[in-house]
Short mmCIF file of N, CA and C in Angstrom, two decimals:
data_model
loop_
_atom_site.label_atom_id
_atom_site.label_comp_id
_atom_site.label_asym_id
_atom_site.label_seq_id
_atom_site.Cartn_x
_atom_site.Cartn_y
_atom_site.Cartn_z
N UNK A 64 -2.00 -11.88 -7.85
CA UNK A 64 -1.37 -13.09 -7.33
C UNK A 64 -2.45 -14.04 -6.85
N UNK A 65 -2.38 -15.43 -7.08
CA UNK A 65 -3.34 -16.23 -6.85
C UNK A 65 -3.54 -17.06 -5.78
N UNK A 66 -4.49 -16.80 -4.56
CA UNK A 66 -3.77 -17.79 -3.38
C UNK A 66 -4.80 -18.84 -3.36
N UNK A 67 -4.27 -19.92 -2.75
CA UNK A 67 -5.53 -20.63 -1.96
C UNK A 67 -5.80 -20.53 -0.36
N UNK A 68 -6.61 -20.66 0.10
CA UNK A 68 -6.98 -20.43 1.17
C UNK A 68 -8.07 -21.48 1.71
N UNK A 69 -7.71 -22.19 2.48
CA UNK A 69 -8.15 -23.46 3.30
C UNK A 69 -8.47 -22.83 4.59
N UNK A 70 -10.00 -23.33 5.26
CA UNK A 70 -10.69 -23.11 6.53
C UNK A 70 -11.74 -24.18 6.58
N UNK A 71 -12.33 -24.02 7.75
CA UNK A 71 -13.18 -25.26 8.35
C UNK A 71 -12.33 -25.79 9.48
N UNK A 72 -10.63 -26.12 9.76
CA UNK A 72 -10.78 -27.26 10.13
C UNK A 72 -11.21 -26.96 11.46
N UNK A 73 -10.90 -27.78 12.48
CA UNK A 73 -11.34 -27.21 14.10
C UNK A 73 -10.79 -28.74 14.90
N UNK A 74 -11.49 -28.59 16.31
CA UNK A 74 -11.19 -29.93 16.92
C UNK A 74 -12.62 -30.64 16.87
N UNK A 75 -12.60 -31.82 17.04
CA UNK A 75 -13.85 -32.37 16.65
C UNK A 75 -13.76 -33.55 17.42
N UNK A 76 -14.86 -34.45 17.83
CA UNK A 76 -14.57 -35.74 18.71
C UNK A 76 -14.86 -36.83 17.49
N UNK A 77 -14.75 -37.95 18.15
CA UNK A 77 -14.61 -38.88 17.10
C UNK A 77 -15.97 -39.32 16.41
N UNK A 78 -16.18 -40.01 15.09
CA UNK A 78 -17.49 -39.71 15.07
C UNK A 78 -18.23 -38.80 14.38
N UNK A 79 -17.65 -37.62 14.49
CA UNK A 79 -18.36 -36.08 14.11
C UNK A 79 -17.72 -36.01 13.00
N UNK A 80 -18.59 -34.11 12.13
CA UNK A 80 -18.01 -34.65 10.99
C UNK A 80 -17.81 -32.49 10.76
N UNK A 81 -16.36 -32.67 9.34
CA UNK A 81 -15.75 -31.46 9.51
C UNK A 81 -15.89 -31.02 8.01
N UNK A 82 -16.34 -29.56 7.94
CA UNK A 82 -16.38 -29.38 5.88
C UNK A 82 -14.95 -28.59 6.24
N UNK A 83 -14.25 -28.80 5.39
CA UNK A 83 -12.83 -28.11 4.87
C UNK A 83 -13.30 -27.29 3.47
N UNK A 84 -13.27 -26.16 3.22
CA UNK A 84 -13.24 -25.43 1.98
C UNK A 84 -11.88 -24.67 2.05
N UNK A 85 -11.84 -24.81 0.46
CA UNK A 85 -10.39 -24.51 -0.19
C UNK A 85 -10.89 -23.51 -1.58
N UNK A 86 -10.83 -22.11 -1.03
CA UNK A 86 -10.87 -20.74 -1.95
C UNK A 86 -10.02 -20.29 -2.41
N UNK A 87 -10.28 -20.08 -3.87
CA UNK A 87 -8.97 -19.46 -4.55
C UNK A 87 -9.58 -18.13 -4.84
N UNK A 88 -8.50 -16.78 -4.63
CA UNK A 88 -8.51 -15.67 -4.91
C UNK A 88 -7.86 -15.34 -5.59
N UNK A 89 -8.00 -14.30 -6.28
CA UNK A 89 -7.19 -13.55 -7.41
C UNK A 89 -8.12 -13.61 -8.68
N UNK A 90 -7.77 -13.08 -9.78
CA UNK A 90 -7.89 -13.05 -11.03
C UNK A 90 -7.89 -14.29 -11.36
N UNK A 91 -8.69 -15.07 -11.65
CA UNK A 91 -8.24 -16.73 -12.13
C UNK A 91 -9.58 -16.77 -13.24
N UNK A 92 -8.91 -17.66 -14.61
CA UNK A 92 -10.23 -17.76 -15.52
C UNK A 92 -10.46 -19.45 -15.17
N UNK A 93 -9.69 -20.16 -14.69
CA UNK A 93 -10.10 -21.73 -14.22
C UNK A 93 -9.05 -22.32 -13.61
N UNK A 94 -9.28 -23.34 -12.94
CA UNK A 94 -8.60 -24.44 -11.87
C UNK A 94 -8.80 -25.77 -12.39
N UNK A 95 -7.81 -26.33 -12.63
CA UNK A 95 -7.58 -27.92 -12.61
C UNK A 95 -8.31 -28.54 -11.92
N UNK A 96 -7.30 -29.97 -11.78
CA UNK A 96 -7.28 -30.61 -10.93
C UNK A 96 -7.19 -30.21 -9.46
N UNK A 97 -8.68 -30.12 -8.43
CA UNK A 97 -8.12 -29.91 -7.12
C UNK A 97 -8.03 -31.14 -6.38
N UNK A 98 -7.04 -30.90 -5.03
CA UNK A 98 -6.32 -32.46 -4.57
C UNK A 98 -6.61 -31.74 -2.82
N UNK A 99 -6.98 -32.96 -2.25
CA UNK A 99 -6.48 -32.72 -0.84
C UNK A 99 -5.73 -33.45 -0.17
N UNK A 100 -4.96 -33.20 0.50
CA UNK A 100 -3.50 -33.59 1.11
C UNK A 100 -4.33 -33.89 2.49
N UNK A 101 -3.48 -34.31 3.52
CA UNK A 101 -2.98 -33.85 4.67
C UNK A 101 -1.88 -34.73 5.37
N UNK A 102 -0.86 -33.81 6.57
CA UNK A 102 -0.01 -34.30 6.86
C UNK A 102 0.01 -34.37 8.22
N UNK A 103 0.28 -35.95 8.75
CA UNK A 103 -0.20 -36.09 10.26
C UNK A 103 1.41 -35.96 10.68
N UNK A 104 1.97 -35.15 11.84
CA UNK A 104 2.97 -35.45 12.99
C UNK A 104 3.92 -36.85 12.44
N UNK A 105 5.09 -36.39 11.98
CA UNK A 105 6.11 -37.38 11.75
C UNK A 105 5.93 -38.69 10.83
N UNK A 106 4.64 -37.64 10.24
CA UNK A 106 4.12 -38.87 8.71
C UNK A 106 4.40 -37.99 7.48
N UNK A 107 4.63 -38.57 6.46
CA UNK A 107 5.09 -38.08 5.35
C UNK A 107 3.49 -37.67 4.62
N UNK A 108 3.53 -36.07 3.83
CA UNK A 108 2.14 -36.26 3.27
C UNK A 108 1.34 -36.91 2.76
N UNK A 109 0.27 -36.91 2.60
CA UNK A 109 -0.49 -38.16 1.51
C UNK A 109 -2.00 -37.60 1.16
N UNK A 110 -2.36 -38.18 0.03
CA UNK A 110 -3.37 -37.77 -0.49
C UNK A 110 -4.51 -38.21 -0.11
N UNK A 111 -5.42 -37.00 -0.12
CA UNK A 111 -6.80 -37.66 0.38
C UNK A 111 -8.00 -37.67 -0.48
N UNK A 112 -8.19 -36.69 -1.38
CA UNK A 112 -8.77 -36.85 -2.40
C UNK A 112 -8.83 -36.29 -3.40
N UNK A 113 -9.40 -36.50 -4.83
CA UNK A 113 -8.95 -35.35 -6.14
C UNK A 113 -10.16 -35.20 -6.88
N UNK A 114 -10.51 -34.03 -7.38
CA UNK A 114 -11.55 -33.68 -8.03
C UNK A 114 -11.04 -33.40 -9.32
N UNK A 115 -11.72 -33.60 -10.80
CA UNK A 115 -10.94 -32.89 -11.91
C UNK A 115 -11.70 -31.68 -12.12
N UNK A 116 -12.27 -31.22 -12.96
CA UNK A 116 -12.83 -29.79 -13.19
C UNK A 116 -14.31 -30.40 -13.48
N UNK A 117 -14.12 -31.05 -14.66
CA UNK A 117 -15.37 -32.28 -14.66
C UNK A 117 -16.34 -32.59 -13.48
N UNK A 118 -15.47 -33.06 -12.42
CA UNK A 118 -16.17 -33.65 -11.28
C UNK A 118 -16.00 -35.07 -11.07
N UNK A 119 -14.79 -35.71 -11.60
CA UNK A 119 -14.36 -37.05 -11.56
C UNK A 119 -13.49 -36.62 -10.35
N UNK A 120 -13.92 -37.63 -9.38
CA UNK A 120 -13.30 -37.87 -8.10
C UNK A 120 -12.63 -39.19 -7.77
N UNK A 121 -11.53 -38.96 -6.91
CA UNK A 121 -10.59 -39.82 -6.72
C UNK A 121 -10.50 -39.91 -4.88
N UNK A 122 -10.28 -41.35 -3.94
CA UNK A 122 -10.22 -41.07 -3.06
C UNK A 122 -9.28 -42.07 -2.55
N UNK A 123 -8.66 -42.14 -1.49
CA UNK A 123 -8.00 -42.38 -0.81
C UNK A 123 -8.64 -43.92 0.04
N UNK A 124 -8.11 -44.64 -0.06
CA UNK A 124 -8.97 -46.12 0.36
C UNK A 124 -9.59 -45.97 2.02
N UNK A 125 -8.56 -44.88 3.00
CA UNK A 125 -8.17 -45.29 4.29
C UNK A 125 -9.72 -43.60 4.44
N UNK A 126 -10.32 -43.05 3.34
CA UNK A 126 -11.79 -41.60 3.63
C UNK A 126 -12.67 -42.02 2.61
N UNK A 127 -12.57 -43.36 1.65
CA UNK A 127 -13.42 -44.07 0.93
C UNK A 127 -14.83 -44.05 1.43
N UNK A 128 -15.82 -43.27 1.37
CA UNK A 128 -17.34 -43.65 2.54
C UNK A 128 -17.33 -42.72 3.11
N UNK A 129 -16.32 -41.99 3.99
CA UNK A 129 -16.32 -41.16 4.88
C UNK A 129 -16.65 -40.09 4.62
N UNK A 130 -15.41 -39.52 3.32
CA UNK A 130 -15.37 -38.17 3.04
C UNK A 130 -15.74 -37.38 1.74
N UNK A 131 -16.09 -36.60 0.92
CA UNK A 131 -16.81 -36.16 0.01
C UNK A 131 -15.94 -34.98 0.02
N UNK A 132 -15.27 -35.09 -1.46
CA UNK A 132 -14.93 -33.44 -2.14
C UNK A 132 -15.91 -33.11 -3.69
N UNK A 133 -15.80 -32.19 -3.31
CA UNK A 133 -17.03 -31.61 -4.27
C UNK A 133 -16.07 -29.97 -4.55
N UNK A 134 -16.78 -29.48 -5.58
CA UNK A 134 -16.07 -28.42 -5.91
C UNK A 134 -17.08 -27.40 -6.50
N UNK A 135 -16.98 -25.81 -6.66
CA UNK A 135 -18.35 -25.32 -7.16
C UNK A 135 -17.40 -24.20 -7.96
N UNK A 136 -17.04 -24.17 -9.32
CA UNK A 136 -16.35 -23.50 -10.08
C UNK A 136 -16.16 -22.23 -10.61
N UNK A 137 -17.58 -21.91 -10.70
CA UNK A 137 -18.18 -20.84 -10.22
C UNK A 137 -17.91 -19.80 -8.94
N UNK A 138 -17.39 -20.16 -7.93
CA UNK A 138 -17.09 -20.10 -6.82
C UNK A 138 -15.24 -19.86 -6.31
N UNK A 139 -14.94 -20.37 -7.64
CA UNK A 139 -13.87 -21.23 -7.49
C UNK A 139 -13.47 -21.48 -5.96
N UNK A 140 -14.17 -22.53 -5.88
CA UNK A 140 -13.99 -22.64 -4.26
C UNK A 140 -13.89 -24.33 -4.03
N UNK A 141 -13.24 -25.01 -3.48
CA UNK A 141 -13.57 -26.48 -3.25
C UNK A 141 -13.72 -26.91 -2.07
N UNK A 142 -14.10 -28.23 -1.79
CA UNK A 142 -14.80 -28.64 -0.29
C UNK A 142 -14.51 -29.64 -0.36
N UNK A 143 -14.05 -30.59 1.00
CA UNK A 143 -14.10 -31.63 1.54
C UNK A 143 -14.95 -31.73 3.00
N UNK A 144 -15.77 -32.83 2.56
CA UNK A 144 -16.91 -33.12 3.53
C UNK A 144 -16.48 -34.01 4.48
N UNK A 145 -16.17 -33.92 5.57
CA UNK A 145 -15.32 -35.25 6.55
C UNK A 145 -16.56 -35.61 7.15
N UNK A 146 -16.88 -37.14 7.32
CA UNK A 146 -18.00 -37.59 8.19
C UNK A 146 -17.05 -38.79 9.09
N UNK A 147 -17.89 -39.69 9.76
CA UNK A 147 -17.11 -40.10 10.58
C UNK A 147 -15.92 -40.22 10.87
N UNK A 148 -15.44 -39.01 11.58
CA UNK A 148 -13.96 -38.61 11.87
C UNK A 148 -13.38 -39.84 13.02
N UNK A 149 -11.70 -40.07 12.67
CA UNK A 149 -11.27 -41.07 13.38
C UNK A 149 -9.83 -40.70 14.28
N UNK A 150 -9.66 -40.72 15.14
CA UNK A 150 -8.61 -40.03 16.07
C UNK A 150 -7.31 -40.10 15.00
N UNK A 151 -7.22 -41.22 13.76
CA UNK A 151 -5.85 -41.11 12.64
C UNK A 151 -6.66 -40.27 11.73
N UNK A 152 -7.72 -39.57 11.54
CA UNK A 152 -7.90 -38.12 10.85
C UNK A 152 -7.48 -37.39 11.23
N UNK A 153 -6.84 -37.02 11.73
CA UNK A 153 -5.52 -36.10 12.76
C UNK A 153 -4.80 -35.28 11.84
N UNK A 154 -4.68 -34.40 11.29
CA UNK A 154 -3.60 -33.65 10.75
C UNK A 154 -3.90 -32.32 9.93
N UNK A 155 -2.79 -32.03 9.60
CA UNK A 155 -3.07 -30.73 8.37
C UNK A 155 -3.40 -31.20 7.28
N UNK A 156 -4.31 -30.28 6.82
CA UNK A 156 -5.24 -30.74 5.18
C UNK A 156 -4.67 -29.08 4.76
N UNK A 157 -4.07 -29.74 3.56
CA UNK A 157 -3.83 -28.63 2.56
C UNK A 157 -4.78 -28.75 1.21
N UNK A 158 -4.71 -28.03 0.37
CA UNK A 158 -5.50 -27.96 -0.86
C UNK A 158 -4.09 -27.26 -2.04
N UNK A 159 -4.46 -28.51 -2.80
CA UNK A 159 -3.72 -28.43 -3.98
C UNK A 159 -4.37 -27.92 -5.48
N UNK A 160 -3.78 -27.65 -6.13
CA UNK A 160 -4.27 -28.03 -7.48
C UNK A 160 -3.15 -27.59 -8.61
N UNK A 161 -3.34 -28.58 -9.58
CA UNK A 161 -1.83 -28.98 -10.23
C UNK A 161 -1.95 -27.47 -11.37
N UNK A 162 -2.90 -27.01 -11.69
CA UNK A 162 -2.82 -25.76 -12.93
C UNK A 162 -4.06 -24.56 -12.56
N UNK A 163 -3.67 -23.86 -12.42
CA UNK A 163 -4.72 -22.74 -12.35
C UNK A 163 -4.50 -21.42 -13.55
N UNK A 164 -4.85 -21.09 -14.45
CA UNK A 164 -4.43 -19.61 -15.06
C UNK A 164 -5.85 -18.97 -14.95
N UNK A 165 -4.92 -17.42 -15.29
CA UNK A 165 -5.19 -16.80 -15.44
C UNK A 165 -5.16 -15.97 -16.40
N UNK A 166 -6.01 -14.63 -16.08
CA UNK A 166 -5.62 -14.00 -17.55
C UNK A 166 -3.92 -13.56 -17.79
N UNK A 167 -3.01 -13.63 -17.32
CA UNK A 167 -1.95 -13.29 -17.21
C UNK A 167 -1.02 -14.59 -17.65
N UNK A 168 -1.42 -15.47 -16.56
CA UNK A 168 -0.14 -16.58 -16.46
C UNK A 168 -0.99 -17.93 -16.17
N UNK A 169 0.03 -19.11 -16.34
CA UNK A 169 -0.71 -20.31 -16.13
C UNK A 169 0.34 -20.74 -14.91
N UNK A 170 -0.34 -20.78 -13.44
CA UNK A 170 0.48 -21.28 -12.80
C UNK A 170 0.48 -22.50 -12.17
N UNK A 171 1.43 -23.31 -11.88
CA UNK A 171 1.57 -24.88 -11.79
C UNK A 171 1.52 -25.21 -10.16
N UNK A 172 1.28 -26.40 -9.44
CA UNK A 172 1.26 -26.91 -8.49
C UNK A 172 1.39 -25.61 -7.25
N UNK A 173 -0.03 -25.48 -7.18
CA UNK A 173 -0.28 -24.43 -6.21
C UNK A 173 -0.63 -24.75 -4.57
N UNK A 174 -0.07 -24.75 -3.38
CA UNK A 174 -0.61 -25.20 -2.27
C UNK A 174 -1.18 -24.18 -1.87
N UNK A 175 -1.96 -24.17 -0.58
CA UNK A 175 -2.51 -23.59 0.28
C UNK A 175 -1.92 -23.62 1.71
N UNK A 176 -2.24 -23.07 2.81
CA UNK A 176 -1.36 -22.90 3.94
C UNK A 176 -1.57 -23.88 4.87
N UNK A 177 -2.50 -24.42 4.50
CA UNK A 177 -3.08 -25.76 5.66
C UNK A 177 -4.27 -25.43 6.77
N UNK A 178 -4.93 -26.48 7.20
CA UNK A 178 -5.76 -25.78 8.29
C UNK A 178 -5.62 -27.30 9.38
N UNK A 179 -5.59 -27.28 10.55
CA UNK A 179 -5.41 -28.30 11.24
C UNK A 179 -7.03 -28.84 11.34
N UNK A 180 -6.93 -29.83 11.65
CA UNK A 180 -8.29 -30.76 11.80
C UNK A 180 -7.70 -31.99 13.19
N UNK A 181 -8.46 -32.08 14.19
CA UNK A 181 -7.76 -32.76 15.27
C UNK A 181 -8.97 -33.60 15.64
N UNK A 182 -9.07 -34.84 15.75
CA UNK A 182 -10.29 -35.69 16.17
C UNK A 182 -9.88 -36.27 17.69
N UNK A 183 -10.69 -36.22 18.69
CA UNK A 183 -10.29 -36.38 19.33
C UNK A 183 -10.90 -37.56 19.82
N UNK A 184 -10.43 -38.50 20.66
CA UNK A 184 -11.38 -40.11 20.95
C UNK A 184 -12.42 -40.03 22.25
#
C-alpha cells in the first residue's frame, strides 16, 4: 500500500523559514505530478506549488520568491522550502500527487495526512 507522508512543519516566527518533505512509501516504480496544498482555518484548500517528474515547477503568485519545491526521485521523496514565512502562511500543507504506480497498480490522486506549519508575528 502506498502512503505519503508529510513532516517538517513546526511553529516558526515570522520571517523564518520551514522545509516540508513529502515521502512516499511502499513499492512504487514512479510519481507524477507532485502538488502542495495547504488549508488555512475556514479557508477552502489551495494550491501552493507543483513539480512534474521533469522538474517543471508551478507556483502560487501569493509563495512566488518565497518558497521552493524541489523533488529527488530517487528518494521518492519531495520538498518544499518555505523562506520568509508570513503570519497568512498559517495552515496545513498536504502533499499530493495526481498518479503514482506501481508494480501492481496505478494509483490516482493520492493525499498525505497534512503537517501543520504556524507562523507566528
Amino acid at each position: 500500500q502506498v502512503r505519503l507522508v508529510e513532516s517538517g512543519g513546526g511553529k516558526v516566527q515570522a520571517g523564518g523559514s520551514l522545509t516540508l518533505s513529502c515521502a512516499a512509501s511502499g513499492s512504487i516504480r514512479s510519481i507524477n505530478t507532485v502538488a502542495w496544498y495547504r488549508q488555512a482555518p475556514g479557508k477552502q484548500r489551495e494550491l501552493v506549488a507543483t513539480i512534474t517528474r521533469g522538474g517543471n515547477t508551478m507556483y502560487a503568485d501569493s509563495v512566488k520568491g518565497r518558497f521552493t519545491i524541489s523533488r529527488d526521485n530517487a528518494k521518492n521523496t519531495a520538498y518544499l522550502q518555505m523562506g520568509s514565512l508570513k503570519p497568512e502562511d498559517t495552515a496545513v500543507y498536504y502533499c499530493n500527487t495526481d498518479r503514482i504506480t506501481t508494480p501492481w497498480v496505478t494509483e490516482y490522486d493520492h493525499w498525505g495526512q497534512g503537517t501543520q506549519v504556524t507562523v507566528s508575528s
